[in-house]
XYZ file of N, CA, C and O in Angstrom:
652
model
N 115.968 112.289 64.147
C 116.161 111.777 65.490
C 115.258 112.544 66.469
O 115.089 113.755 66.329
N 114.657 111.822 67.492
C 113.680 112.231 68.222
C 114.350 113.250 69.178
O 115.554 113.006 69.268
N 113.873 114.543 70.084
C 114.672 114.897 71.120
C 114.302 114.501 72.319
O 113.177 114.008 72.404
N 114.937 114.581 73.256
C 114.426 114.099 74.630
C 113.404 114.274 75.147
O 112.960 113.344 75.820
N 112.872 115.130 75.075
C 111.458 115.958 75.748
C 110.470 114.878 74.931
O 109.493 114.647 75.643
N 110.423 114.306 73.945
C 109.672 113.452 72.738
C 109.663 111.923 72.794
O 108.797 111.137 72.412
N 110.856 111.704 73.370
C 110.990 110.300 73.891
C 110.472 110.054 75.555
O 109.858 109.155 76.128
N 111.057 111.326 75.962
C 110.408 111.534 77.458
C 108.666 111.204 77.528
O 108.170 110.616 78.489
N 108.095 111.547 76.692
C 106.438 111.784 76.310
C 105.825 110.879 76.428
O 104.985 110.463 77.226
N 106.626 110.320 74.931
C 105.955 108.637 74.693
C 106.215 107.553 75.439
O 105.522 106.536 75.442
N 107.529 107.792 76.296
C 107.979 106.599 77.524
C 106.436 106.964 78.341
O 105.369 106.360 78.230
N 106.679 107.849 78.955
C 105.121 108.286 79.585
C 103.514 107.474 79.186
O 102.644 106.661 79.496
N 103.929 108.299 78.422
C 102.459 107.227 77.139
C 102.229 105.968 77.569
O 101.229 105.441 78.055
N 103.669 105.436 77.233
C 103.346 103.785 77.433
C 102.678 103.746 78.722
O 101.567 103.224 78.626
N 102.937 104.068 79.722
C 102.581 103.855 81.437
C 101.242 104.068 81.127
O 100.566 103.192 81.667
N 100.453 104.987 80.382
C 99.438 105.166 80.517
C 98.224 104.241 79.969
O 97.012 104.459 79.986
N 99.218 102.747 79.306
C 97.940 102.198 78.256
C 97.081 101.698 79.115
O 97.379 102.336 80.124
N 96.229 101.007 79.412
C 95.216 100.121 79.931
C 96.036 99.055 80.194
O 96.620 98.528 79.247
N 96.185 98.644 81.298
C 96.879 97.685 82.132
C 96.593 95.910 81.535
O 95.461 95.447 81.399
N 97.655 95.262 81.296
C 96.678 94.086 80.980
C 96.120 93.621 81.850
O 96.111 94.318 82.865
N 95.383 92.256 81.929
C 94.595 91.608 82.725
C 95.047 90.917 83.592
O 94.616 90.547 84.685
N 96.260 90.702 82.864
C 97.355 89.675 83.857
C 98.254 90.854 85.086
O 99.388 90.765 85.555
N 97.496 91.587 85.236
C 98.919 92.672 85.777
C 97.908 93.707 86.810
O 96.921 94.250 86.315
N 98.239 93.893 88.160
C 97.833 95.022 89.128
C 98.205 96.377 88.974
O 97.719 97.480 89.224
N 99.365 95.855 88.416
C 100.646 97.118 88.751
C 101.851 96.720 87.296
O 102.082 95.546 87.006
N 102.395 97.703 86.649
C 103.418 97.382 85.556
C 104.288 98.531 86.028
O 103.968 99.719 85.992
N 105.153 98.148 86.366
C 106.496 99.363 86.025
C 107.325 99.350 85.082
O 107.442 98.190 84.687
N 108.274 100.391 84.241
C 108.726 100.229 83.245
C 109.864 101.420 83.377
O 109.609 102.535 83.830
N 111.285 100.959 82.863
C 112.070 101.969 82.839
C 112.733 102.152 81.270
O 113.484 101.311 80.776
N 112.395 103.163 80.720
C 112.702 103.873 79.941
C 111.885 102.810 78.734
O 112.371 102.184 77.792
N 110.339 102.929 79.261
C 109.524 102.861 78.152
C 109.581 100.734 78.116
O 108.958 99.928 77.424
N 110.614 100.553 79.197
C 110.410 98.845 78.705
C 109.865 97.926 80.096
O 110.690 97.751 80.993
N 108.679 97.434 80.229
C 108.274 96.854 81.296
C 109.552 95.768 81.717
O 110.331 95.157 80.986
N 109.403 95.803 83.384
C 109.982 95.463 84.301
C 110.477 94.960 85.205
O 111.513 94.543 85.723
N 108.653 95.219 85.324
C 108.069 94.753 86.526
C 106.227 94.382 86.575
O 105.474 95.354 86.507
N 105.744 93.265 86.667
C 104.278 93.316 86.545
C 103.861 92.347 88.036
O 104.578 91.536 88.623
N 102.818 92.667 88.274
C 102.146 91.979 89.252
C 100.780 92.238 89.460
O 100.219 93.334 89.435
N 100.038 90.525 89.781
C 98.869 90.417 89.705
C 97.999 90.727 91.504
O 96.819 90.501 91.770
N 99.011 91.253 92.395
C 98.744 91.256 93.343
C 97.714 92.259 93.761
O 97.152 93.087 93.044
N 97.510 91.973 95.472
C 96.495 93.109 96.279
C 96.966 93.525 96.933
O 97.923 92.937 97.437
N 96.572 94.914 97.387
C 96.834 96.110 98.123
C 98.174 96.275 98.032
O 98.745 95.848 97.029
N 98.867 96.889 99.009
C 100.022 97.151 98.817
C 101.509 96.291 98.147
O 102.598 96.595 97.661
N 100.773 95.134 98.469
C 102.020 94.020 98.163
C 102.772 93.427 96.432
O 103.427 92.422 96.154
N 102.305 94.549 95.610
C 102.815 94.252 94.389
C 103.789 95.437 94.587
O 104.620 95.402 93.680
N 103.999 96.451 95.411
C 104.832 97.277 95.654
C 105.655 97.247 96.031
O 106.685 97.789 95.629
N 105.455 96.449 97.152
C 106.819 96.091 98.463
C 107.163 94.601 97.339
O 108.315 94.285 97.637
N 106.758 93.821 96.460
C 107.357 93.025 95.777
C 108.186 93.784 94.435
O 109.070 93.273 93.748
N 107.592 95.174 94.307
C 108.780 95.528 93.090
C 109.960 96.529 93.895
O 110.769 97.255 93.317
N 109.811 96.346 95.446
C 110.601 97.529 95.758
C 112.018 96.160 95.866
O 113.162 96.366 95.461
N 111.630 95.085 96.382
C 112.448 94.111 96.364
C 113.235 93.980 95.278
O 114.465 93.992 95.223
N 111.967 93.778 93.905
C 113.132 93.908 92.560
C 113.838 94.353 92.620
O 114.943 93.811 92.662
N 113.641 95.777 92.666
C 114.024 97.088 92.406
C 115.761 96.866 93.045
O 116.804 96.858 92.390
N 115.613 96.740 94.182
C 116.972 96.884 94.843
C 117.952 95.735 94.336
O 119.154 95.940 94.507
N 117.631 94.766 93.841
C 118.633 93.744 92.867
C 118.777 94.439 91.128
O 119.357 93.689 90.343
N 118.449 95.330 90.753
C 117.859 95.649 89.173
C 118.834 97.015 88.892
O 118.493 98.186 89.057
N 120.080 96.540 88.445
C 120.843 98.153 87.931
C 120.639 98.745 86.113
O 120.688 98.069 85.086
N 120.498 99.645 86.217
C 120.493 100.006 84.788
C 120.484 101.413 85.297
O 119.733 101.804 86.190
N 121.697 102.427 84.435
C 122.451 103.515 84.377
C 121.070 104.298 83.694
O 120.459 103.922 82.694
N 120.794 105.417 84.488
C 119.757 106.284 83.889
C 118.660 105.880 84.260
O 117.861 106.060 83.342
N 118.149 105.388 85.196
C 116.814 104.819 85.368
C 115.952 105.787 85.520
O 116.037 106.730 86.306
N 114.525 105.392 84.230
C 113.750 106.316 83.945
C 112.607 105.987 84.475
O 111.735 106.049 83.609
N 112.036 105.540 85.885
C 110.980 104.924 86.334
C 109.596 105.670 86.274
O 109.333 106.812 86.652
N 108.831 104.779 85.732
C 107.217 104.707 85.734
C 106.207 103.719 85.708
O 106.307 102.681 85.053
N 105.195 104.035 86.437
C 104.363 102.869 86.502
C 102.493 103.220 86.521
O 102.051 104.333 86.805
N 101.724 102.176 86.207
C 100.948 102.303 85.901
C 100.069 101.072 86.990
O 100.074 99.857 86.791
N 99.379 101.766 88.106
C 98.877 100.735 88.714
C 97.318 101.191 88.846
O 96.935 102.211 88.273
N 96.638 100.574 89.447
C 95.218 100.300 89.276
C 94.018 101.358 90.034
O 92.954 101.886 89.709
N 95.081 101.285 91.467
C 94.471 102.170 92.835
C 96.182 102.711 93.574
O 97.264 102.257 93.945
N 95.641 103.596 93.469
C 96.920 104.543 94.100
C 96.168 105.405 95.104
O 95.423 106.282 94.669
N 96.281 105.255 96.189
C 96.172 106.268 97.519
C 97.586 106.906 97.916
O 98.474 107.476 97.283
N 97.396 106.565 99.199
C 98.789 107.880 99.900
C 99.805 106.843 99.918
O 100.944 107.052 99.501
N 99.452 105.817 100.356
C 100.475 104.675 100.701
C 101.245 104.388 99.206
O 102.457 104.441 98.997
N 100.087 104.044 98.163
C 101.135 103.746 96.888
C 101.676 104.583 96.405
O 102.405 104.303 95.453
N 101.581 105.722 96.766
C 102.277 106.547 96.525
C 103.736 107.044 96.900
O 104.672 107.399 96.184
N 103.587 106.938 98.382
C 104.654 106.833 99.139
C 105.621 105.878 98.925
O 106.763 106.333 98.981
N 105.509 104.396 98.638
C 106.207 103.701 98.051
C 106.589 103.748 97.124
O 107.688 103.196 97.081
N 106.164 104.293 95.880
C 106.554 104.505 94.550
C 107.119 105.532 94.523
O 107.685 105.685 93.440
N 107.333 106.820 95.598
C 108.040 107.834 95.349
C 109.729 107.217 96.149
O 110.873 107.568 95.857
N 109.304 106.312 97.097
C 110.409 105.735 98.014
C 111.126 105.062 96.704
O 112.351 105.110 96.808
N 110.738 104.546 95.693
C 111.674 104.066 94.526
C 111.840 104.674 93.484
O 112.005 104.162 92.376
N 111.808 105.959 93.776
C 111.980 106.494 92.493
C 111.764 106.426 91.273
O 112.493 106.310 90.287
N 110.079 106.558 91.523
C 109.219 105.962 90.461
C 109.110 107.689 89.824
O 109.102 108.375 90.846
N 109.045 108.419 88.869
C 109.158 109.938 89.040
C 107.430 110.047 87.990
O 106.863 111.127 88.157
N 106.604 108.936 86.920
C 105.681 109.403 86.538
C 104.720 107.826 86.801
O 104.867 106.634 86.533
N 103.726 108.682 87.467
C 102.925 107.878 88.298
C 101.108 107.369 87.247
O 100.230 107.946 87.889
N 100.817 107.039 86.730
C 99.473 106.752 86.071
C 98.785 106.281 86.713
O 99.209 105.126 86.684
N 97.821 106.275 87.448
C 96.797 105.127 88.080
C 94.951 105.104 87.827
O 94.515 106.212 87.513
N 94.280 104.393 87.895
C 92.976 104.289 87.138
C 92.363 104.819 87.960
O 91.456 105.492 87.471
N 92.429 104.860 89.388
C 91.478 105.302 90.453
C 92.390 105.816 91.601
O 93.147 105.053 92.201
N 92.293 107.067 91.867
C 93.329 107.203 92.720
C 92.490 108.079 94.185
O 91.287 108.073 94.449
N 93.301 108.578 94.727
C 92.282 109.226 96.121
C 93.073 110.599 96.003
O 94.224 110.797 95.613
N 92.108 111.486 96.457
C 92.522 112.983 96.550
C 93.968 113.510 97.779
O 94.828 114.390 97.817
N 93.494 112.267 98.686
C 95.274 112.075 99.627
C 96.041 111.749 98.837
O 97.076 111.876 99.491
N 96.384 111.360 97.744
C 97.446 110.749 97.191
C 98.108 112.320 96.021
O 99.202 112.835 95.792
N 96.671 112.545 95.581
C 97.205 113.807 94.870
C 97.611 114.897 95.620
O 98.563 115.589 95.259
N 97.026 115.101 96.559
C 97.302 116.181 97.508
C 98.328 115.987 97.857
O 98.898 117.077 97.816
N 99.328 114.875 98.379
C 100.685 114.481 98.735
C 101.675 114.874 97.786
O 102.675 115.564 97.981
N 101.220 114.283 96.615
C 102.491 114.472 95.456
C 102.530 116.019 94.921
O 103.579 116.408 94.408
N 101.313 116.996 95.035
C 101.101 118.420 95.194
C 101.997 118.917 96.119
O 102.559 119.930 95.703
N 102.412 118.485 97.489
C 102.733 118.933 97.903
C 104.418 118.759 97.697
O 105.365 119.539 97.788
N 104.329 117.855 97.492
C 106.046 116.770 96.955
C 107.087 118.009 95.949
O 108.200 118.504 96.124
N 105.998 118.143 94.848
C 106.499 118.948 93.944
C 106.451 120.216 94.138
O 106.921 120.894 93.224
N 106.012 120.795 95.087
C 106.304 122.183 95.564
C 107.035 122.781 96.349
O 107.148 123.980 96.602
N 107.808 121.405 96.943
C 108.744 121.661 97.689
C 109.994 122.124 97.086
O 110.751 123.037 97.415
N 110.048 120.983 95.791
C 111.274 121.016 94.540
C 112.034 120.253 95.116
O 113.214 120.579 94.991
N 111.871 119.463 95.637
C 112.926 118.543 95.668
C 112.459 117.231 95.285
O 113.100 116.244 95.648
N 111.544 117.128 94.677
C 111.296 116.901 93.369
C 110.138 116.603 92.554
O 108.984 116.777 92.945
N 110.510 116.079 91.231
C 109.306 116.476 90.170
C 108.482 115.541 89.557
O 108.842 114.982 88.521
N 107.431 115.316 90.080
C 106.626 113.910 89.590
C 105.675 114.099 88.893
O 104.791 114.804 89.381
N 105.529 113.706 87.880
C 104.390 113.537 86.689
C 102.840 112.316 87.257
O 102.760 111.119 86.979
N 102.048 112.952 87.888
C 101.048 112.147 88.639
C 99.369 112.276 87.252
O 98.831 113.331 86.916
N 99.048 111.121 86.862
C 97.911 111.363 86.063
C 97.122 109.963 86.358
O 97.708 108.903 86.579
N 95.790 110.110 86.330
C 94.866 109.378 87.020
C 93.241 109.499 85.979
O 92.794 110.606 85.680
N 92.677 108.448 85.630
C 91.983 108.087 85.316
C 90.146 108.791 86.051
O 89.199 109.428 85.589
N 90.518 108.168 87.376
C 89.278 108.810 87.740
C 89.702 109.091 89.108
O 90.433 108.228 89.594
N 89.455 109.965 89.751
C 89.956 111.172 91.320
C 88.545 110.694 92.249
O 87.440 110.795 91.716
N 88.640 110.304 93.309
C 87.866 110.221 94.440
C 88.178 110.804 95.630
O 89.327 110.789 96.073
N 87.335 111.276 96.144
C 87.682 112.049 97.569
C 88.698 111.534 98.508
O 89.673 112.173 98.903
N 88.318 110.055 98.902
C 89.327 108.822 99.355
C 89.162 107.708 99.323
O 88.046 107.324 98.971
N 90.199 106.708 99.677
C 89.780 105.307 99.623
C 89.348 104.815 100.827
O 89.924 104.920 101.910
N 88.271 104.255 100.580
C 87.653 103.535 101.733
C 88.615 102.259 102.594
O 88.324 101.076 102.769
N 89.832 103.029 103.022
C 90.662 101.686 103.718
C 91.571 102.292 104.450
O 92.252 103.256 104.099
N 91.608 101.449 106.013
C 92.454 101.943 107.048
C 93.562 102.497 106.856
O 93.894 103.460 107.547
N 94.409 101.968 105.817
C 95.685 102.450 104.931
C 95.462 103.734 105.162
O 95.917 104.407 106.088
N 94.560 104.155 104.072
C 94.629 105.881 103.807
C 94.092 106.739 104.999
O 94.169 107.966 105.062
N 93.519 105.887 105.965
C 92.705 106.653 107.639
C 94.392 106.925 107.812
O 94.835 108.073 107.781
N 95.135 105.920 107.968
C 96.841 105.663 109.114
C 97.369 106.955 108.486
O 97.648 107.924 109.192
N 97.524 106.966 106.951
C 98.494 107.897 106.665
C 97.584 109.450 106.494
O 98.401 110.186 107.048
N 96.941 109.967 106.264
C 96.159 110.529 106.189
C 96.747 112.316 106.457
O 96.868 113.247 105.661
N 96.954 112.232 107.620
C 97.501 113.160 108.604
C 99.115 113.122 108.350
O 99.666 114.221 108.292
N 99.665 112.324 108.243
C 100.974 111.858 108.321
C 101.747 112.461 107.422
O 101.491 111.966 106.324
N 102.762 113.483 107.319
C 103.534 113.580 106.075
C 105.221 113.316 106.188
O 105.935 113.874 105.354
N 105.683 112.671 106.973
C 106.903 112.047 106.700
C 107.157 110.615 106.100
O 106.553 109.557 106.270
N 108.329 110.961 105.289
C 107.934 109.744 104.713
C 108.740 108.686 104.998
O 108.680 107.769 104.179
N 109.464 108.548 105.902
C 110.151 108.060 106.668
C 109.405 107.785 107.759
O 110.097 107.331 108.670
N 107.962 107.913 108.080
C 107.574 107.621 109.144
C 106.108 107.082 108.246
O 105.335 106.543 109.038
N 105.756 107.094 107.321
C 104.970 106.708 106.597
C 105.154 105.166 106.382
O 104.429 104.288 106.851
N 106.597 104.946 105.344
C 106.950 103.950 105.257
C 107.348 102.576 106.233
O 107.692 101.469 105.817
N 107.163 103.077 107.857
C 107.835 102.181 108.318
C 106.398 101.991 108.736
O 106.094 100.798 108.731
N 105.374 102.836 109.112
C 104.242 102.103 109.485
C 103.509 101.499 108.584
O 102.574 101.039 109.240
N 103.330 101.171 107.308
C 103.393 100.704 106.232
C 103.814 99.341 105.935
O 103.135 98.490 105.361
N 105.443 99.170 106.549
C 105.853 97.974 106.642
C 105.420 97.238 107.692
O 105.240 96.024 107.599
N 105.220 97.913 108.772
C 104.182 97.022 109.885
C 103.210 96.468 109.761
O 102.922 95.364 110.225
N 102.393 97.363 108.933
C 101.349 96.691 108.429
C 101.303 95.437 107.539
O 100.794 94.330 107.713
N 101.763 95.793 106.873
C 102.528 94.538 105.738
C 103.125 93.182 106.429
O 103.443 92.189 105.775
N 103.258 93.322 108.267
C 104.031 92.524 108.625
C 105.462 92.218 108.385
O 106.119 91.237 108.733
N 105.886 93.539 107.543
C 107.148 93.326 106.708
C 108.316 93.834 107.786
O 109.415 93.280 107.802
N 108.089 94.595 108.408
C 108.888 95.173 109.671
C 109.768 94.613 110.210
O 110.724 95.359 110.421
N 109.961 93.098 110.711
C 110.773 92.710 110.752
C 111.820 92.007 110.001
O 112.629 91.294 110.595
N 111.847 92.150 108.866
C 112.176 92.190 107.207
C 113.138 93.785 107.152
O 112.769 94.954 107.271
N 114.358 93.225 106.939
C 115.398 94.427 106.765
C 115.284 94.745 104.914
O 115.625 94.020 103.979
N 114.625 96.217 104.919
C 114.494 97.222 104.160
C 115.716 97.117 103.566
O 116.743 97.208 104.239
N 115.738 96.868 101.943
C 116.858 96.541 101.247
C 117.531 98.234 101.016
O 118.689 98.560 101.281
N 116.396 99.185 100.432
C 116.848 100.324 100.418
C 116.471 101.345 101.624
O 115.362 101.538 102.122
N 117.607 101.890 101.919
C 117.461 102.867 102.966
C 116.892 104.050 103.066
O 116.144 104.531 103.916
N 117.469 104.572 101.813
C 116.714 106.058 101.387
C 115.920 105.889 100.271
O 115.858 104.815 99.673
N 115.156 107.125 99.871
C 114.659 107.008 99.064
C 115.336 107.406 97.553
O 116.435 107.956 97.628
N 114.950 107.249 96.594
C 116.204 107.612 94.881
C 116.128 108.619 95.165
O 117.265 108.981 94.861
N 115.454 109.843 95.712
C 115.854 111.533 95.615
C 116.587 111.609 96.369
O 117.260 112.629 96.216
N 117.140 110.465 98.009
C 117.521 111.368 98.787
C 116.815 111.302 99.701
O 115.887 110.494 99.725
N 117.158 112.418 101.027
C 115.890 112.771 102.250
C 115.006 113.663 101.185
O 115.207 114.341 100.177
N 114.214 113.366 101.785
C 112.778 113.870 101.430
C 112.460 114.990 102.855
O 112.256 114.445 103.940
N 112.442 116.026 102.802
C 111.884 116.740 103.950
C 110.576 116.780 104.130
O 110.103 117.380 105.095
């Protein structure tokens, strides 16, 4: 029988294969996809955060594997308690955020990335940039999205406040 730390690994693993073609973004809890979407920019996110809040299963082991991860997808995926993050191209704001996430200890995210760029060339990552609440991240986020006037199914984020 496998031990946890071993199943923990290979759930991981999976997040990390090469995305299919049909898919932007795949999330998967405890190694079994979820969630897929063929969408742009932020909006395969704010469409799995929607899932997300209809979707119970005891122990949820969230991870996902999306394409371009900056500060923003990040912020959303930590807002759902996504805890191991894979992405193909990501921006040095996004790592620098979740660096800072996990040093706080309140909590612990497994962030791995394909190829690291200084930043992404998009107003997104200019807005948040400076910004480190994430409660103030997320709502300008949803403005953008036009989603703002759209009542936020989840309130907090799965850790909790986030300081």
């Amino acid at each position: 029988m496998k031990n946890k730390k071993e199943t923990i690994r290979q759930v991981y693993d999976l997040c990390k294969q090469p995305l299919p073609e049909t898919a932007s973004l795949c999330v998967y809890d405890t190694g079994r996809l979820i969630f897929s979407s063929k969408g742009k920019w932020l909006m395969p996110l704010f469409d799995c955060e929607r899932f997300l809040s209809g979707y119970s299963a005891s122990g949820m082991q969230l991870s996902a594997h999306d394409t371009a991860a900056g500060k923003a997808a990040v912020v959303l995926m930590v807002r759902m308690g996504i805890k191991r993050i894979h992405a193909d191209l990501v921006s040095n704001c996004a790592r620098t955020y979740i660096d800072s996430l996990n040093k706080t200890g309140s909590v612990n995210l497994i962030f791995t990335w394909n190829k690291i760029v200084p930043r992404l060339f998009c107003e997104t990552e200019d807005q948040l940039e400076s910004m480190s609440d994430i409660d103030a991240m997320y709502a300008a986020l949803r403005s953008r999205a036009h989603l703002d006037k759209e009542v936020s199914t989840r309130g907090e984020t799965a850790f909790g406040q986030l300081q």
